[in-house]
XYZ file of C-alpha atoms in Angstrom:
613
model
C 39.029 95.155 89.134
C 40.389 95.883 85.645
C 43.623 94.415 84.348
C 45.494 97.708 84.093
C 44.670 98.785 87.645
C 45.501 95.292 88.970
C 48.860 95.371 87.209
C 49.590 98.833 88.619
C 48.679 97.637 92.116
C 51.059 94.686 91.849
C 53.862 96.908 90.566
C 53.333 99.296 93.485
C 53.401 96.388 95.948
C 56.765 95.294 94.547
C 58.134 98.805 94.970
C 56.846 98.781 98.574
C 59.186 95.848 99.272
C 62.238 97.998 98.500
C 64.499 98.685 101.512
C 64.106 101.565 103.966
C 65.834 102.391 107.273
C 64.661 99.665 109.691
C 64.465 95.853 109.305
C 60.802 95.076 108.736
C 58.526 92.787 110.674
C 55.524 91.165 108.985
C 53.116 93.933 109.953
C 55.468 96.652 108.631
C 55.594 94.863 105.278
C 51.809 94.440 105.351
C 51.206 98.158 105.918
C 53.531 99.093 103.065
C 52.068 96.582 100.626
C 48.432 97.451 101.405
C 48.899 101.229 101.284
C 51.011 101.295 98.141
C 49.074 98.645 96.202
C 45.861 100.548 96.861
C 47.484 103.810 95.759
C 48.812 102.207 92.576
C 45.382 100.816 91.768
C 43.629 104.153 92.245
C 46.204 106.071 90.209
C 45.770 103.611 87.341
C 41.978 103.895 87.583
C 42.211 107.697 87.522
C 44.430 107.634 84.427
C 42.170 105.089 82.726
C 39.040 107.136 83.442
C 40.763 110.218 82.006
C 41.695 108.387 78.804
C 38.441 106.446 78.391
C 36.545 109.259 76.563
C 39.308 109.366 73.947
C 39.155 105.600 73.526
C 35.357 105.641 73.143
C 35.559 108.086 70.241
C 37.908 105.805 68.297
C 36.166 102.519 69.162
C 34.313 100.675 66.407
C 31.157 98.867 67.557
C 30.983 95.200 66.650
C 27.845 93.074 67.011
C 29.815 90.180 68.538
C 33.382 89.639 69.698
C 35.345 87.663 67.080
C 37.109 84.443 68.187
C 40.509 86.001 67.521
C 39.821 88.737 70.076
C 38.611 86.199 72.658
C 41.808 84.181 72.213
C 43.870 87.367 72.523
C 42.215 88.335 75.814
C 42.734 84.840 77.218
C 46.435 84.934 76.353
C 46.755 88.445 77.773
C 45.230 87.389 81.071
C 47.565 84.399 81.247
C 50.607 86.588 80.603
C 49.502 89.100 83.252
C 49.065 86.328 85.818
C 52.483 84.858 85.016
C 54.079 88.294 85.225
C 52.421 88.930 88.593
C 53.701 85.653 90.040
C 57.200 86.175 88.632
C 57.399 89.798 89.721
C 56.210 89.004 93.232
C 58.750 86.184 93.570
C 61.645 88.365 92.404
C 60.577 91.312 94.587
C 60.286 89.121 97.690
C 63.677 87.523 97.041
C 65.400 90.898 96.687
C 63.541 92.178 99.745
C 64.827 89.312 101.895
C 68.417 90.028 100.845
C 68.075 93.732 101.616
C 66.340 93.151 104.947
C 69.242 90.939 106.019
C 71.668 93.696 105.036
C 69.720 96.351 106.979
C 69.598 94.077 110.017
C 73.379 93.736 109.900
C 73.847 97.520 109.596
C 71.538 98.279 112.530
C 72.610 95.449 114.819
C 69.365 93.455 114.807
C 68.542 89.979 113.505
C 65.171 88.560 112.486
C 63.670 85.769 110.389
C 63.394 87.765 107.167
C 61.986 84.948 105.025
C 58.962 84.236 107.184
C 58.417 87.913 108.032
C 58.399 89.059 104.394
C 56.217 86.221 103.119
C 53.634 86.656 105.870
C 53.704 90.426 105.498
C 53.092 90.290 101.754
C 50.144 87.934 102.102
C 48.538 90.008 104.860
C 49.230 93.226 102.947
C 47.584 91.879 99.791
C 44.549 90.858 101.830
C 44.474 94.307 103.409
C 44.594 95.970 99.987
C 41.611 93.898 98.801
C 39.723 94.644 102.027
C 40.227 98.390 101.541
C 39.072 98.121 97.932
C 35.940 96.212 98.952
C 35.155 98.700 101.736
C 35.375 101.647 99.366
C 33.296 99.810 96.767
C 30.579 99.257 99.354
C 30.788 102.929 100.332
C 30.377 103.959 96.676
C 27.410 101.623 96.265
C 25.798 103.155 99.321
C 26.371 106.638 97.919
C 24.764 105.772 94.605
C 21.774 104.169 96.363
C 21.318 107.258 98.547
C 21.470 109.564 95.506
C 18.837 107.508 93.632
C 16.442 107.601 96.571
C 16.928 111.322 97.105
C 16.355 111.940 93.407
C 12.946 110.243 93.639
C 11.983 112.292 96.703
C 13.559 115.568 95.574
C 13.329 115.574 91.766
C 13.664 119.378 91.581
C 17.277 119.332 92.877
C 20.172 118.835 90.431
C 22.034 115.532 90.693
C 25.319 117.361 91.440
C 23.766 118.908 94.561
C 22.458 115.552 95.761
C 25.823 113.841 95.177
C 27.653 116.595 97.033
C 25.255 116.341 99.985
C 25.691 112.569 100.219
C 29.492 112.829 99.986
C 29.439 115.413 102.754
C 27.355 113.098 104.930
C 29.760 110.198 104.310
C 32.770 112.379 105.141
C 31.085 113.585 108.336
C 30.338 109.988 109.342
C 33.946 108.897 108.835
C 35.177 111.959 110.713
C 32.844 111.203 113.613
C 34.031 107.601 113.763
C 37.678 108.720 113.772
C 37.043 111.381 116.409
C 35.176 108.924 118.609
C 37.995 106.394 118.259
C 40.663 108.937 119.198
C 38.634 110.120 122.186
C 38.199 106.540 123.372
C 41.928 105.910 123.003
C 42.642 109.114 124.920
C 40.290 108.133 127.752
C 41.844 104.685 127.886
C 45.288 106.325 128.070
C 44.216 108.216 131.207
C 43.086 105.010 132.884
C 46.186 103.123 131.743
C 48.497 105.823 133.082
C 47.240 105.215 136.628
C 45.999 101.621 136.545
C 49.177 100.277 134.937
C 51.177 98.217 137.464
C 54.373 99.900 138.607
C 57.300 98.744 140.721
C 57.958 102.342 141.781
C 57.369 103.486 145.349
C 57.329 107.011 146.732
C 60.890 108.269 147.237
C 61.997 108.908 150.827
C 64.370 111.748 149.853
C 62.964 115.277 150.213
C 64.738 116.174 146.958
C 62.103 114.250 145.007
C 58.539 115.075 144.058
C 56.102 112.671 145.691
C 58.141 112.344 148.880
C 56.731 113.032 152.313
C 58.051 116.631 152.080
C 56.629 117.215 148.596
C 53.646 119.370 147.709
C 52.575 116.808 145.062
C 50.989 113.440 145.981
C 52.913 110.523 144.543
C 49.711 108.937 143.189
C 48.967 111.888 140.871
C 52.251 111.699 138.950
C 51.217 108.971 136.510
C 53.109 105.842 135.545
C 56.187 107.485 134.009
C 56.241 110.329 136.528
C 56.299 107.915 139.464
C 59.096 105.956 137.840
C 61.087 109.112 137.139
C 61.085 110.503 140.679
C 61.737 107.080 142.222
C 64.655 106.263 139.945
C 67.991 107.896 139.378
C 71.299 107.871 141.249
C 71.663 109.233 144.758
C 74.726 110.937 146.229
C 76.335 107.685 147.385
C 76.021 106.079 143.954
C 77.395 109.158 142.180
C 80.339 109.277 144.589
C 81.009 105.578 143.991
C 81.019 105.936 140.203
C 83.041 109.150 140.069
C 85.569 107.758 142.558
C 86.041 104.739 140.313
C 86.479 107.020 137.307
C 89.017 109.116 139.178
C 90.931 106.113 140.454
C 91.151 104.255 137.133
C 91.643 107.194 134.822
C 93.748 109.359 137.120
C 91.554 112.330 136.237
C 90.653 115.152 138.485
C 86.971 114.803 139.331
C 85.125 116.938 141.846
C 83.616 114.602 144.430
C 81.469 116.974 146.476
C 78.369 115.148 145.344
C 74.717 115.620 146.241
C 71.513 113.708 145.607
C 70.036 115.178 142.404
C 66.688 116.936 142.672
C 63.925 115.534 140.481
C 60.645 117.389 140.004
C 57.707 116.054 138.012
C 54.272 117.683 137.843
C 51.461 115.345 136.772
C 48.631 116.462 134.540
C 46.068 114.909 136.852
C 46.868 117.359 139.623
C 47.451 120.369 137.354
C 45.522 120.305 134.045
C 46.346 123.968 133.402
C 49.901 124.249 132.027
C 50.612 127.678 133.532
C 49.505 126.368 136.920
C 51.653 123.247 136.415
C 54.714 125.372 135.624
C 54.202 127.418 138.784
C 53.820 124.187 140.760
C 57.147 122.999 139.299
C 58.842 126.187 140.465
C 57.320 125.740 143.922
C 58.704 122.192 144.067
C 62.124 123.368 142.873
C 62.086 126.101 145.509
C 61.101 123.653 148.241
C 63.877 121.224 147.314
C 66.568 123.933 147.121
C 67.093 123.704 143.357
C 67.959 127.385 142.977
C 70.984 126.846 145.194
C 72.351 124.103 142.935
C 74.825 124.583 140.080
C 72.489 123.720 137.208
C 68.829 123.087 136.369
C 67.786 120.799 133.523
C 64.353 121.364 131.975
C 63.134 118.262 130.151
C 60.135 118.148 127.853
C 58.679 114.654 128.130
C 56.843 112.703 125.451
C 53.065 112.364 125.396
C 52.465 110.035 128.331
C 55.178 111.586 130.501
C 58.137 109.440 129.431
C 61.508 111.076 130.074
C 64.832 110.002 128.462
C 66.576 108.519 131.501
C 69.913 108.164 129.714
C 70.099 111.900 129.107
C 68.974 112.866 132.612
C 71.293 110.444 134.417
C 74.253 111.484 132.261
C 73.565 115.091 133.281
C 73.313 114.107 136.956
C 76.542 112.094 137.022
C 78.547 114.731 135.153
C 77.402 117.515 137.494
C 78.136 115.407 140.566
C 74.456 115.494 141.464
C 74.613 119.235 142.137
C 71.670 119.781 139.839
C 67.904 119.634 139.504
C 65.682 118.257 136.748
C 62.111 119.402 136.158
C 59.358 118.216 133.801
C 55.652 118.922 133.336
C 53.229 116.353 131.930
C 50.964 117.778 129.230
C 49.177 114.655 127.952
C 48.139 111.130 128.911
C 48.282 109.829 125.325
C 51.130 107.753 123.930
C 53.720 109.454 121.745
C 52.109 108.546 118.392
C 48.698 109.853 119.444
C 50.140 112.893 121.225
C 52.092 113.727 118.046
C 48.778 113.863 116.174
C 46.653 115.770 118.687
C 48.890 117.309 121.385
C 51.884 118.875 119.617
C 50.708 122.344 120.593
C 50.344 121.284 124.234
C 53.938 119.984 124.201
C 55.191 123.367 123.010
C 52.990 125.254 125.460
C 54.231 123.129 128.371
C 57.844 123.845 127.455
C 57.158 127.550 127.056
C 55.373 127.877 130.391
C 58.002 125.898 132.306
C 60.886 127.842 130.781
C 59.161 131.129 131.522
C 58.414 130.285 135.152
C 61.898 128.927 135.900
C 63.665 131.780 134.090
C 61.681 134.375 136.028
C 62.610 132.696 139.304
C 66.291 132.429 138.378
C 66.313 136.126 137.471
C 65.507 136.896 141.122
C 68.618 135.038 142.344
C 71.825 137.038 142.995
C 73.827 137.254 139.785
C 76.789 135.394 141.256
C 74.625 132.515 142.530
C 72.275 131.896 139.637
C 72.140 128.257 138.491
C 72.877 127.520 134.858
C 69.890 126.397 132.812
C 69.982 123.518 130.318
C 67.390 121.848 128.112
C 66.814 118.311 126.879
C 64.170 116.364 125.010
C 63.803 113.354 122.758
C 61.419 112.807 119.863
C 58.157 114.646 120.620
C 59.909 116.040 123.700
C 62.504 117.685 121.442
C 59.790 119.118 119.226
C 57.941 120.490 122.247
C 61.114 121.784 123.887
C 61.747 124.122 120.974
C 58.325 125.679 121.481
C 59.729 128.053 124.080
C 61.791 129.894 121.439
C 61.235 131.859 118.254
C 64.585 131.022 116.655
C 67.952 129.423 117.289
C 69.364 132.815 118.304
C 66.551 133.280 120.803
C 67.298 129.865 122.282
C 71.032 130.559 122.527
C 70.347 133.840 124.313
C 68.278 132.207 127.053
C 70.103 128.986 127.991
C 73.551 127.639 128.820
C 73.290 124.491 126.695
C 71.055 121.725 125.368
C 71.135 118.157 124.089
C 68.306 117.318 121.681
C 68.023 113.685 120.599
C 65.951 112.363 117.714
C 64.438 115.748 116.867
C 61.589 115.418 114.300
C 61.951 117.216 110.983
C 58.725 119.062 111.660
C 60.488 121.065 114.407
C 60.691 124.562 112.950
C 64.050 125.650 114.416
C 65.667 122.322 113.549
C 64.376 122.551 109.969
C 65.652 126.131 109.621
C 69.121 125.219 110.896
C 69.242 122.314 108.455
C 68.146 124.516 105.545
C 70.774 127.153 106.430
C 73.651 124.648 106.674
C 76.949 125.154 104.891
C 76.793 124.073 101.247
C 79.458 121.370 101.646
C 77.727 119.651 104.561
C 75.204 116.805 104.104
C 71.680 116.912 105.444
C 72.301 114.082 107.920
C 75.149 116.088 109.555
C 74.685 119.804 108.816
C 77.409 122.312 109.663
C 75.807 125.479 111.014
C 78.000 128.574 110.684
C 81.453 127.790 112.038
C 80.078 125.054 114.265
C 81.156 126.932 117.395
C 77.735 126.854 119.108
C 75.471 124.340 117.366
C 76.666 120.909 116.249
C 74.810 118.022 114.635
C 76.165 114.585 115.512
C 75.384 110.921 114.912
C 78.204 109.598 117.133
C 80.613 111.126 119.681
C 83.417 111.577 117.131
C 81.230 114.102 115.271
C 81.597 116.491 118.228
C 85.158 117.254 117.123
C 85.113 116.808 113.355
C 82.642 118.007 110.734
C 81.238 115.680 108.100
C 83.834 116.730 105.507
C 86.697 115.870 107.866
C 87.719 119.359 108.986
C 88.063 119.853 112.777
C 85.588 122.203 114.444
C 86.880 125.415 116.051
C 86.860 125.962 119.806
C 83.421 125.552 121.439
C 81.731 128.733 122.607
C 78.874 129.078 125.062
C 76.081 128.109 124.901
C 76.714 124.674 123.425
C 73.809 122.949 121.672
C 73.975 119.391 120.352
C 71.486 117.793 117.948
C 71.961 114.019 118.006
C 70.368 112.218 115.053
C 71.090 108.812 113.576
C 70.982 108.300 109.832
C 68.746 105.280 110.523
C 66.248 107.192 112.687
C 62.978 107.452 110.701
C 61.443 109.807 113.271
C 64.093 112.390 112.371
C 63.631 112.071 108.611
C 59.870 111.561 108.351
C 57.863 114.475 106.980
C 54.717 114.824 104.821
C 56.727 116.281 101.930
C 58.241 112.850 101.338
C 55.059 112.069 99.427
C 56.057 114.336 96.532
C 59.592 115.626 97.208
C 62.962 113.861 97.178
C 64.913 114.858 100.330
C 68.568 115.829 100.191
C 69.630 112.960 102.480
C 68.520 110.462 99.816
C 70.513 112.265 97.121
C 73.693 112.444 99.190
C 75.983 109.744 100.517
C 74.123 107.478 102.942
C 74.975 107.170 106.619
C 77.010 104.210 107.821
C 73.885 102.497 109.206
C 71.762 102.961 106.059
C 71.798 100.691 103.010
C 72.996 102.186 99.738
C 69.950 100.539 98.111
C 67.551 102.950 99.841
C 66.091 105.333 97.247
C 63.248 107.813 97.148
C 59.984 106.986 95.400
C 56.910 109.244 95.482
C 54.359 108.191 98.097
C 56.134 104.869 98.734
C 59.036 106.267 100.773
C 56.602 108.192 102.945
C 54.774 105.005 103.921
C 58.008 103.085 104.395
C 59.283 105.593 106.966
C 55.843 105.744 108.570
C 55.900 102.008 109.211
C 59.578 102.189 110.277
C 58.889 104.529 113.194
C 57.318 102.153 115.762
C 60.122 99.599 115.512
C 62.908 102.208 115.504
C 62.711 102.413 119.324
C 63.463 98.679 119.628
C 66.877 98.795 117.966
C 70.121 98.681 119.991
C 71.466 101.958 121.339
C 73.252 103.991 118.687
C 70.808 102.990 115.929
C 67.320 104.045 114.943
C 65.555 106.116 117.585
C 67.610 104.866 120.547
C 70.112 107.297 122.079
C 71.861 105.623 125.012
C 75.547 105.621 125.987
C 76.475 108.258 123.433
C 74.568 110.983 125.313
C 77.156 110.838 128.107
C 79.731 112.112 125.599
C 77.333 114.792 124.354
C 76.628 116.115 127.855
C 80.342 115.950 128.647
C 80.942 118.341 125.743
C 77.985 120.640 126.512
C 78.858 120.893 130.230
C 82.577 121.206 129.397
C 83.346 118.594 132.042
C 86.588 117.617 130.324
C 86.376 113.870 130.942
C 88.043 111.480 128.513
C 86.158 109.066 126.277
C 87.135 106.214 128.594
C 85.704 108.025 131.605
C 82.467 108.748 129.728
C 82.274 105.103 128.719
C 82.577 104.028 132.380
C 79.803 106.418 133.377
C 77.735 104.949 130.546
C 78.367 101.474 132.004
C 77.157 102.696 135.394
C 73.958 104.133 133.895
C 73.356 100.880 132.038
C 73.715 99.009 135.336
C 71.295 101.422 137.039
C 68.641 101.116 134.343
C 69.075 97.350 134.048
C 68.634 96.849 137.774
C 65.408 98.871 137.769
C 63.903 96.842 134.939
C 64.102 93.592 136.937
C 61.408 91.731 138.835
C 58.942 93.224 141.301
C 60.348 93.991 144.760
C 59.281 91.785 147.642
C 59.428 94.477 150.315
C 56.442 96.419 151.627
C 56.247 100.231 151.443
C 57.825 102.223 154.241
C 55.489 102.968 157.216
C 55.115 106.633 156.337
C 54.160 105.661 152.770
C 51.442 103.295 154.019
C 49.978 106.080 156.157
C 49.466 108.245 153.088
C 48.018 105.622 150.748
C 44.331 106.085 151.572
C 44.427 109.860 151.127
C 46.309 109.541 147.864
C 43.789 106.988 146.593
C 41.015 109.501 147.236
C 43.012 112.163 145.392
C 43.560 109.781 142.491
C 39.887 108.838 142.171
C 38.817 112.464 142.395
C 41.248 113.504 139.671
C 40.355 110.625 137.382
C 36.659 111.437 137.600
C 37.413 115.054 136.753
C 39.482 114.117 133.693
C 37.269 111.313 132.370
C 33.753 112.488 133.155
C 34.161 116.160 132.353
C 36.949 116.443 129.754
C 35.432 119.615 128.301
C 35.396 121.593 131.548
C 36.847 125.051 131.248
C 39.971 126.127 133.053
C 37.926 128.484 135.168
C 35.764 125.597 136.343
C 38.854 123.524 137.111
C 40.315 126.325 139.220
C 37.053 126.735 141.132
C 36.998 123.032 141.906
C 40.582 123.199 143.160
C 43.416 120.866 142.274
C 44.190 117.582 143.934
C 47.470 119.012 145.076
C 48.108 118.628 148.792
C 50.957 118.989 151.247
C 52.404 115.893 152.875
């Protein structure tokens, strides 16, 4: 490795240690250092190769190198080594200070000294490993070209080099495709083999119950947890009675057990069929006689934001239904790469099927329709609409949390914001229908301090934290400075965060996995605050104190369900169904794993694993 490229790589690694949105662990630092040091090296090599012809023209050939030049090179190498050690020490020291500051802003503490030191060492090793791997690949290419030239001397060297490069690219693509397919297959197995504390719900209002059309075993890990969890009528009455008694507020207490419908991909691989199955489940459970229906677009593996759903259920007194359709078995990061279109298609099909069924209800008895989604679920949920106006015309309200920048409608609303509003909290029009918030107080007051006008229907809330990298990540960060890094930073973002080409992109990329581990209200975690957002969208009229008490109740519910495994056996009627559901599970798994390329027509001819209890 030449001195100039090595110096550029070290400089890039120091820049990679600059602060971003999330406190870094060792592996986050390692990813940043390896990626950016390698990029710095290659940029320097490209510049040097461009300038080398000019240098060769001006170079004077000498028979031997004079002693003065040898001494100069030795001193230069010593200075470069000293500069590298000094620069690395200073960069690591500043990084530790900034990481401590970011941890304080986002409510998380970690051992920054050990994390940064270990991360830098591993990142430097990773950079060298990448460089060696590419050097070996280049050596293999040159060897292949030489052998082909001996066998095919009549072909130009450019043709041979192009053919070899194409073969190498195809090999790497095949390896990547095979890896992704293996991960996807493993995700299918994990979704059903993963241990779960959930048991089939006894209430007929839930999918997977004895009255349901859908076997509990086919719902997947997150689907089974979703239909088993959630408050029942007694719990909702208890919480709302406490709110009414302590706050002296008028709360309607004619509560019901909320309806929860989840359609697993194992039983319904075709999304149109899955949407129709969701409508059939909603019809069976009496959802079209309730006050409101919430359509949730889940993330890749079927995960649903429980905070948002339970807030909706408590604030409607349980007189509601929630429906979701699983479109993928892959985790969110993999589904974001390969199943974004499926997420949008699932949302579109479910919205179409439910809207058509609601249209057949008497006008005076039609349930209101609301939407929700988080992260990839928010991106997919927008797939049912062409524009913000189209969405407003078809729903009664929505709460979107952590919406990615690559969501077209979200990006258009942000681009069309009022000129005085920042990118982290855009003001759209008069703010009477769509509002961007990072905390409950933003529901009433715009970023510049002026109160919003009276809400009109439908009410749509976009919740996004300034420290949420999933909201702000986009490919254009590689070459374009975003507005949110030119404007005043959010309260949970360090003022030392600045944009650098390529480097900021990788920093936010490595920030994303850990952003879900921060406390609620920071990063990609939207917890108690969503109670306030749904209170505004539903126009429930509860005070902040009442919403806070409901948030406490949801926290208690979710905390209790994350405890140890239950010691009780399944109910007798559940045990009687287990053998049949095991057969359904094995049949579905074999269909998904052994014949993933089967056409929809073949799947319909084989029949679904759906059965009546």
